[in-house]
Short mmCIF file of C-alpha atoms and ligand atoms in Angstrom, two decimals:
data_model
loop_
_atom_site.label_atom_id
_atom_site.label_comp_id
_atom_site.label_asym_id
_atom_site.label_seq_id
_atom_site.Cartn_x
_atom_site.Cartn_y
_atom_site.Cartn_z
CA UNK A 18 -7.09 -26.30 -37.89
CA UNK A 19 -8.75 -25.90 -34.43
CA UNK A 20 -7.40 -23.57 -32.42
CA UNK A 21 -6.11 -24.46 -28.88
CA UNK A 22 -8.30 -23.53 -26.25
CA UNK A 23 -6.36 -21.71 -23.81
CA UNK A 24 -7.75 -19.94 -20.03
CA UNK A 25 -5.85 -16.83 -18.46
CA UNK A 26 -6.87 -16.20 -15.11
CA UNK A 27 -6.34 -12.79 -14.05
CA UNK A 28 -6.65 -11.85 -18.01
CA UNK A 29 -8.58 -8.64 -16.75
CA UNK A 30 -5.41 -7.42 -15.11
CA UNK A 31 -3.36 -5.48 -15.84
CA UNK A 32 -1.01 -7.16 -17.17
CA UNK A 33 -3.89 -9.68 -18.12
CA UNK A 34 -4.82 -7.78 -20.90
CA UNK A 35 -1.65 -7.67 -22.72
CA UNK A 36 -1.25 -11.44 -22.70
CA UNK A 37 -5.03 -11.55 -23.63
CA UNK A 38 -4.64 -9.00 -26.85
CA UNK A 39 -1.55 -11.21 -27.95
CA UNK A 40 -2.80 -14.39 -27.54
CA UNK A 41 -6.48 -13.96 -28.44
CA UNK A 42 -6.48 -14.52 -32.17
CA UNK A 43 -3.99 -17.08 -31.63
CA UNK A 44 -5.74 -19.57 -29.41
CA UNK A 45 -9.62 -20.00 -28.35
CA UNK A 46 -9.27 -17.47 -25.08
CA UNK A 47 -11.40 -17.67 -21.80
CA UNK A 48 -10.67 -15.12 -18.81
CA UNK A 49 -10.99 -16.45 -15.35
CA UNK A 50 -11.06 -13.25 -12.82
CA UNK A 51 -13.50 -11.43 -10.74
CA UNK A 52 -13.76 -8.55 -13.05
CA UNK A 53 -14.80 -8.92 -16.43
CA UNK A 54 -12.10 -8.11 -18.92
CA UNK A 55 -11.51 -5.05 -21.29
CA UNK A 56 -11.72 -7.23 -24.36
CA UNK A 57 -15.19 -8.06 -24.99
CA UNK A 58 -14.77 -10.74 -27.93
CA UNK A 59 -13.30 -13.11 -25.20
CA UNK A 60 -15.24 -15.89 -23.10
CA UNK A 61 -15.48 -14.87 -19.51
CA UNK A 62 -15.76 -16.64 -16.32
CA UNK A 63 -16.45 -15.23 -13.06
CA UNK A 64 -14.68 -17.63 -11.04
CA UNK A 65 -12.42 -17.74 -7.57
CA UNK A 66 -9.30 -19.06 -8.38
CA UNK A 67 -9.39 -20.58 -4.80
CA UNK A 68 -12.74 -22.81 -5.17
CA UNK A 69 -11.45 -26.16 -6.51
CA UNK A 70 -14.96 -27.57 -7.82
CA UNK A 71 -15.44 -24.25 -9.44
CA UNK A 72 -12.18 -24.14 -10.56
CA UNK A 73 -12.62 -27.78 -12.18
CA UNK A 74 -15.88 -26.78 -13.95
CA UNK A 75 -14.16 -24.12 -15.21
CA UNK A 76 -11.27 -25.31 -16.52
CA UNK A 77 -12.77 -28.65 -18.19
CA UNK A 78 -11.64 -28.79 -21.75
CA UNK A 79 -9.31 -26.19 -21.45
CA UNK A 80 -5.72 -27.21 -23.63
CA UNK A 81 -3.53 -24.50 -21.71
CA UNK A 82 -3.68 -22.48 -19.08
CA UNK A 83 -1.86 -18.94 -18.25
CA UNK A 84 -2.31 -18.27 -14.32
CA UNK A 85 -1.57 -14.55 -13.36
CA UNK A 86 -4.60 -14.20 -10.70
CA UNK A 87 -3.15 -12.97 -7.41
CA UNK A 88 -2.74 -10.21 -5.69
CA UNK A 89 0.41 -8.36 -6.78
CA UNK A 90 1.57 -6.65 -4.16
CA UNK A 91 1.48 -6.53 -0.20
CA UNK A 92 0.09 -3.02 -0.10
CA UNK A 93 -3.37 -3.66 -2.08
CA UNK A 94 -4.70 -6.13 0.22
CA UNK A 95 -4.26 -7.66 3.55
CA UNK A 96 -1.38 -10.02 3.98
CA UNK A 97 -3.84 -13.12 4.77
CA UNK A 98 -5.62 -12.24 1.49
CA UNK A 99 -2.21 -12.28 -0.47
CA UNK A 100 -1.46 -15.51 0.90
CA UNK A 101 -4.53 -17.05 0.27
CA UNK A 102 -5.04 -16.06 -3.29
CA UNK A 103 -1.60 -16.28 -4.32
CA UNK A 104 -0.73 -19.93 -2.36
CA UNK A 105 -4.00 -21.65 -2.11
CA UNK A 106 -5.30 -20.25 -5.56
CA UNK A 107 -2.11 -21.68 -7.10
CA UNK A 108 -2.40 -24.75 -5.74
CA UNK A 109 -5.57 -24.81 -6.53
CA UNK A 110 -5.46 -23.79 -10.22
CA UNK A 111 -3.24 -26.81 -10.83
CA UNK A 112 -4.94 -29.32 -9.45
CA UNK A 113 -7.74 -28.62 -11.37
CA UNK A 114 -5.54 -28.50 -14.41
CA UNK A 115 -4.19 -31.90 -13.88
CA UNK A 116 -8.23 -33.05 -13.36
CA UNK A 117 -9.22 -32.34 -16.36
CA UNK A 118 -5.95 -33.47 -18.37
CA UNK A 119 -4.76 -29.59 -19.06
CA UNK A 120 -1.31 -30.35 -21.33
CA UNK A 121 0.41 -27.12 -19.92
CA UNK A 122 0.74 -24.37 -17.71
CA UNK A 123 2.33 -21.20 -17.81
CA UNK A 124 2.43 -19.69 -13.82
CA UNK A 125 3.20 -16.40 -12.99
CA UNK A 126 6.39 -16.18 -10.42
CA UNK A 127 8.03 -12.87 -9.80
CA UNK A 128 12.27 -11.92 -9.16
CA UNK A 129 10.77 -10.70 -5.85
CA UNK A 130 10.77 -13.87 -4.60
CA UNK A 131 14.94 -13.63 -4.39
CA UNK A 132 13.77 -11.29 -1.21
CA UNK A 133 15.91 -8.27 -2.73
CA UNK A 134 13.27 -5.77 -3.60
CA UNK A 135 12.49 -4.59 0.25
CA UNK A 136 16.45 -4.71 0.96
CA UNK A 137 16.52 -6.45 4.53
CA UNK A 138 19.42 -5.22 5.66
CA UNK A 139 22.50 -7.65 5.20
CA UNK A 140 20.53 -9.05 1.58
CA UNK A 141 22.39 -7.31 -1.02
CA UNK A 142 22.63 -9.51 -4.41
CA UNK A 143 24.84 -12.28 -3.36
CA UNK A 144 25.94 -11.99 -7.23
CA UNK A 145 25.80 -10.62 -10.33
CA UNK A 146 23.95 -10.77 -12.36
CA UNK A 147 20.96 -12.63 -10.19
CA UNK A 148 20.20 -15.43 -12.12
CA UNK A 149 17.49 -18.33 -11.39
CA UNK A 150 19.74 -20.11 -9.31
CA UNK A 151 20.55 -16.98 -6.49
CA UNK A 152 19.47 -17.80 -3.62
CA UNK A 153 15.50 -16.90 -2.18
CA UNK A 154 14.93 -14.83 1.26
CA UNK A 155 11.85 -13.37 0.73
CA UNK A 156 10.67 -11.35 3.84
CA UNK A 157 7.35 -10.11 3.48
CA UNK A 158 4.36 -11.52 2.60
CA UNK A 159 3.83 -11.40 -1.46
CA UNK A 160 7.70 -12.42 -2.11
CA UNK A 161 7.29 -15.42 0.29
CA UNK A 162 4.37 -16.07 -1.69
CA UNK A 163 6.26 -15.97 -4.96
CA UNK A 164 8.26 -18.55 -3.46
CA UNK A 165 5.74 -20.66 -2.62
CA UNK A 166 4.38 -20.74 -5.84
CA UNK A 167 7.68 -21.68 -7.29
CA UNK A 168 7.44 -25.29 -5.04
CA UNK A 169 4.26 -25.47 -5.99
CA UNK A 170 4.47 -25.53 -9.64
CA UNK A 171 7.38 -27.53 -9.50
CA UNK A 172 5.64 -30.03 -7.57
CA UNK A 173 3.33 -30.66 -10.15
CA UNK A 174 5.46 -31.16 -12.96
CA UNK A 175 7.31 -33.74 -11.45
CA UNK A 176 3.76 -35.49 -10.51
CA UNK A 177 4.24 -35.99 -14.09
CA UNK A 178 0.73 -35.00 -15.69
CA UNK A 179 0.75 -31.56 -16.13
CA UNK A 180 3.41 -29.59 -17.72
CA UNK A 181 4.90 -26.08 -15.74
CA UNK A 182 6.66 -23.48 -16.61
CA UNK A 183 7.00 -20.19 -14.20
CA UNK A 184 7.74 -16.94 -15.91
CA UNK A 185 9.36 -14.40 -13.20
CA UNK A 186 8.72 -10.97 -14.13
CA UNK A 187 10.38 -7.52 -13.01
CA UNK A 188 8.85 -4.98 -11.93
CA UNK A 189 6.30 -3.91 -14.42
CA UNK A 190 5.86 -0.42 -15.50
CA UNK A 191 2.76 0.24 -17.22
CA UNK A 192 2.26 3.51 -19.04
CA UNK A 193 0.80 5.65 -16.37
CA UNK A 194 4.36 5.32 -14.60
CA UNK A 195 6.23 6.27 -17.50
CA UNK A 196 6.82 10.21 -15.96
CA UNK A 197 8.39 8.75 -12.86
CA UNK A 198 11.07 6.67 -14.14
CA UNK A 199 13.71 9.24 -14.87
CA UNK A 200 13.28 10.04 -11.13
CA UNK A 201 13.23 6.36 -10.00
CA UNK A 202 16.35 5.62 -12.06
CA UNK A 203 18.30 8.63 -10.21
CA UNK A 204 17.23 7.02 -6.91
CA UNK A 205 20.07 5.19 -5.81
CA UNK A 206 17.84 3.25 -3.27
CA UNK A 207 15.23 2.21 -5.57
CA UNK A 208 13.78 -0.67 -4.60
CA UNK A 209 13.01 -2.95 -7.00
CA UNK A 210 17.18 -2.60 -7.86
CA UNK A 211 16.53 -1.14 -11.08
CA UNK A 212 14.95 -3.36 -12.52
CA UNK A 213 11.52 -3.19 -14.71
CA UNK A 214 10.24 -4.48 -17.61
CA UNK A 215 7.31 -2.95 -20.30
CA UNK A 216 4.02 -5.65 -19.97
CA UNK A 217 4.65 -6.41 -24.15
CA UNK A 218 7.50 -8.07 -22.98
CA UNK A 219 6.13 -9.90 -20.38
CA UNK A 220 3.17 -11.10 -22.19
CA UNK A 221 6.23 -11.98 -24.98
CA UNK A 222 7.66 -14.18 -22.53
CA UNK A 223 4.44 -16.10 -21.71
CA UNK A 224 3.33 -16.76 -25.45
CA UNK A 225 7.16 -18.60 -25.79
CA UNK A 226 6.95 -20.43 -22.33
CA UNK A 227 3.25 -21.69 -23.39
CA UNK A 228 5.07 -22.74 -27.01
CA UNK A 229 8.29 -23.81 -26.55
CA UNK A 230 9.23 -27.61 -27.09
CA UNK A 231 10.83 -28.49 -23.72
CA UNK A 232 8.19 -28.80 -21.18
CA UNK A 233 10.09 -29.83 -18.03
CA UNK A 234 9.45 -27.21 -15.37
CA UNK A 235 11.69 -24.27 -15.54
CA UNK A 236 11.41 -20.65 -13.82
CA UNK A 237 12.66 -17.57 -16.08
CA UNK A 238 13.34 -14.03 -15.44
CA UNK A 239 11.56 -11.67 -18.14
CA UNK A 240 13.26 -8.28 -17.14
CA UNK A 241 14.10 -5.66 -19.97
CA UNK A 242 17.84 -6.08 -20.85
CA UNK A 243 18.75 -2.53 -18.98
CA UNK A 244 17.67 -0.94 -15.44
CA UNK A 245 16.20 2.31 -14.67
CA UNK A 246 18.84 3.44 -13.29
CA UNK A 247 20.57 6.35 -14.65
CA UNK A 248 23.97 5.80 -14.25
CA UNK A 249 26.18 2.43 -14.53
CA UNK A 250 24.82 -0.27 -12.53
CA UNK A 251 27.61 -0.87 -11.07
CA UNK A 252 28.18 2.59 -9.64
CA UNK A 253 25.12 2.37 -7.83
CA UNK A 254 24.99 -0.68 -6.43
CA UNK A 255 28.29 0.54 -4.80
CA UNK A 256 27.20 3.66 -3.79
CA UNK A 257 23.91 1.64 -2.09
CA UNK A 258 25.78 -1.12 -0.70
CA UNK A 259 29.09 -0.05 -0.07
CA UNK A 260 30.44 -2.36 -2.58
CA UNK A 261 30.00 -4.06 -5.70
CA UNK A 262 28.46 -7.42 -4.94
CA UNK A 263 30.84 -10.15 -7.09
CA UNK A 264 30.51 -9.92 -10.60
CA UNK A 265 30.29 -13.74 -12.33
CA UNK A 266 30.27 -12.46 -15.54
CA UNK A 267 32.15 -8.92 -16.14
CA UNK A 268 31.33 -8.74 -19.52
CA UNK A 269 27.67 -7.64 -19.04
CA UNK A 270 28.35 -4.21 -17.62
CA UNK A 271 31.36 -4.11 -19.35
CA UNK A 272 29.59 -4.12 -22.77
CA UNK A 273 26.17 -2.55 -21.41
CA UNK A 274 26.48 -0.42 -18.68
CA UNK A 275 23.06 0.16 -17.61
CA UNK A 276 22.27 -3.31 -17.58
CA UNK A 277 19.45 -5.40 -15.38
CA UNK A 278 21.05 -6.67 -12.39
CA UNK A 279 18.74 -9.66 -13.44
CA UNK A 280 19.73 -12.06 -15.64
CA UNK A 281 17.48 -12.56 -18.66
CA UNK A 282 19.84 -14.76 -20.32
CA UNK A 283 17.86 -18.56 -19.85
CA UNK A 284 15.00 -17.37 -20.92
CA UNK A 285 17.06 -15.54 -24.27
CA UNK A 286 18.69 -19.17 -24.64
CA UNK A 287 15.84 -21.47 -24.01
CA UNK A 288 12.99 -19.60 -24.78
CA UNK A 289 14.01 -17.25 -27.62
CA UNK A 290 13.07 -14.40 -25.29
CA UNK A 291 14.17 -10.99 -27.17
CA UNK A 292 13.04 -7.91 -24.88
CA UNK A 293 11.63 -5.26 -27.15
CA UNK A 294 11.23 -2.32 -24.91
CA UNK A 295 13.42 0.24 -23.14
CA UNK A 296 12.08 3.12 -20.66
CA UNK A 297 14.52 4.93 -22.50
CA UNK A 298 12.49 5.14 -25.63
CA UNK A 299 8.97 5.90 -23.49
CA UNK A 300 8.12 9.59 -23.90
CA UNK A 301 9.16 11.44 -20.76
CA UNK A 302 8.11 14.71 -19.31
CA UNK A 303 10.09 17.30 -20.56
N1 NAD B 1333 2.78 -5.98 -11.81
C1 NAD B 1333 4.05 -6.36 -11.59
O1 NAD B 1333 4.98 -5.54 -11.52
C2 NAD B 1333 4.37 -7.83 -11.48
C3 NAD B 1333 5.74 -8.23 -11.40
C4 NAD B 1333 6.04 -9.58 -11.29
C5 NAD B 1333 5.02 -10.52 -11.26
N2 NAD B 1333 3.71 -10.10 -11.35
C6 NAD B 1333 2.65 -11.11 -11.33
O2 NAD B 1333 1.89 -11.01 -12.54
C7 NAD B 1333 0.54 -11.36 -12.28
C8 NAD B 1333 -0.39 -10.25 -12.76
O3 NAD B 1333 -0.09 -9.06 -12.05
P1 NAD B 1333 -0.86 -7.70 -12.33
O4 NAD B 1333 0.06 -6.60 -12.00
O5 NAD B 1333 -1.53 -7.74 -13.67
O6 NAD B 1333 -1.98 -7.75 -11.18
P2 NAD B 1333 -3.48 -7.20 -11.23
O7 NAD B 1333 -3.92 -7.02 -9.81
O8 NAD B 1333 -3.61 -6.03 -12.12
O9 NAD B 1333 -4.26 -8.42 -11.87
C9 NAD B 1333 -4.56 -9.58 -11.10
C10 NAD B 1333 -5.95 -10.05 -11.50
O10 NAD B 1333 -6.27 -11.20 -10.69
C11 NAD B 1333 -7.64 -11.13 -10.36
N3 NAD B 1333 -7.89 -11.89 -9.13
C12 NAD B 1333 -7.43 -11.59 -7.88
N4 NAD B 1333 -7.89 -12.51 -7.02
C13 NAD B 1333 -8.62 -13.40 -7.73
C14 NAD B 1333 -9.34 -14.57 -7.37
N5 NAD B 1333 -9.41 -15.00 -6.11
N6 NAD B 1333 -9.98 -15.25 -8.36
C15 NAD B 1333 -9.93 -14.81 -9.64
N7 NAD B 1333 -9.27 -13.71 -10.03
C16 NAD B 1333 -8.63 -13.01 -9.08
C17 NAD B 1333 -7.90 -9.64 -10.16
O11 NAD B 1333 -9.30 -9.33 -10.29
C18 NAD B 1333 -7.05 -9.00 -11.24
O12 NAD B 1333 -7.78 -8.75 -12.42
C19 NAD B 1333 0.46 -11.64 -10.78
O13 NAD B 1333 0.60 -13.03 -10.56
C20 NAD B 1333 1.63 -10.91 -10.21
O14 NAD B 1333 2.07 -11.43 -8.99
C21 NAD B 1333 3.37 -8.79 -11.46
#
């Protein structure tokens, strides 16, 4: 059978090349970025995910797309670049999609867009544990772009021609960051709350999103199924916060502890998500 032709934009990051090496025997891969990727039995397109007619070219005959361009952080670039690569390349991605008749997307979101990683004062978790329906306050520039591409994404889906699906990462640690975690779990004001998750497990959650039957738009949270943190969740939160935010379902920390203060239980149910990795098997520093 012919394989599926599938394009990953931003497959030469790094969590690009992850989803690349999974997928890439799997489906007929091309890698839209501005750097060339690692894997050099891959197509590759230097292309800016911003420049529709470019975009269009590029994307013509393409089954699927993956879309993790952007620029991941608010420290790496300046603000106006974040929001133009992150909003307008979105945006832009999927209307070239729906062009040229692209059955699917998979669009990378992020749990920063809840606004609780930079802890504006007064924004603890308004529950536990923060599913996809908490509420969004993003205050600085990539989380309000997270946002954004949320609306967008579900804009197009209920145009009706092109199928999306957002996966919502945590935090991802990649291996050079393994000797920090102890320390980051002990932090009681760590700012991502806790929460992480290993880039296998990400790219796990794309392959099911890009596979699963129901294509209605739908936003996910691929964390691991514990934090970093050291001690119980709980604990900390109310040692941070001066109380425990209210706790919808007790039986998660009651039966785990250390686990996410995200919520990784729609995309368990719906997507057959299974997390594989825990920092606490990564080799630490001894
Ligand atoms: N790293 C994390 O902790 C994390 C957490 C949640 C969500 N995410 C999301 O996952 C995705 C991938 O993140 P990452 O950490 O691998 O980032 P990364 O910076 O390593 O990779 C992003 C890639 O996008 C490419 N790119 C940037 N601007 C482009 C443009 N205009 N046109 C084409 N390509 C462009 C870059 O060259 C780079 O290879 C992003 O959407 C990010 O927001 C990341």
């Amino acid at each position: 059978m012919t394989k599926k032709r599938l394009v990953i934009t931003g497959g030469s990051g790094r969590l690009g090349r992850f989803v690349v090496d999974r997928l890439k025997e799997k489906y007929t891969v091309t890698v839209i970025d501005r750097i060339a990727p690692a894997a050099a039995d891959v197509a590759y397109l230097d292309v800016d995910i911003c420049d529709l007619k470019a975009m269009t070219e590029a994307l013509t005959g393409a089954d699927y797309v993956i879309h993790l361009a952007a620029v991941p952080n608010p420290r790496t670039a300046s603000e106006e670049a974040c929001f133009e690569v992150n909003t307008k390349g979105t945006w832009t991605l999927l209307q070239a999609a729906e062009t040229v008749g692209v059955k699917r997307a998979v669009i990378a979101g992020s749990d920063a867009a809840t606004g609780l990683h930079y802890n504006p004062v007064g924004w603890p978790p308004q529950y536990l544990p923060v599913d996809e329906n908490h509420p969004m306050r993003p205050s600085e520039v990539y989380s309000l772009t997270k946002e954004i591409t949320h609306a967008i994404g579900k804009s197009f889906s209920v145009r009706g021609k092109l199928e999306v699906l957002s996966i919502c990462p945590a935090h991802i640690v990649f291996e050079p960051e393994y000797p920090e975690l102890g320390a980051r779990g002990a932090d009681v004001h760590n700012y991502h709350l806790w929460s992480y998750v290993a880039p296998q497990d990400v790219a796990q959650g794309f392959e099911l999103a890009l596979e699963v039957a129901d294509g209605s738009f739908d936003s996910f949270y691929i964390a691991a199924a514990d934090g970093l943190n050291v001690r119980p969740t709980l604990e900390m939160l109310k040692e941070r916060f001066g109380e425990v935010p209210e706790v919808r379902d007790a039986s998660v920390y009651e039966n785990h502890p250390t686990a996410s203060v995200f919520d990784i239980n729609r995309a368990r149910e719906k997507l057959g998500y299974a997390p594989k990795y825990t920092w606490r098997d990564f080799p630490q520093p001894v």
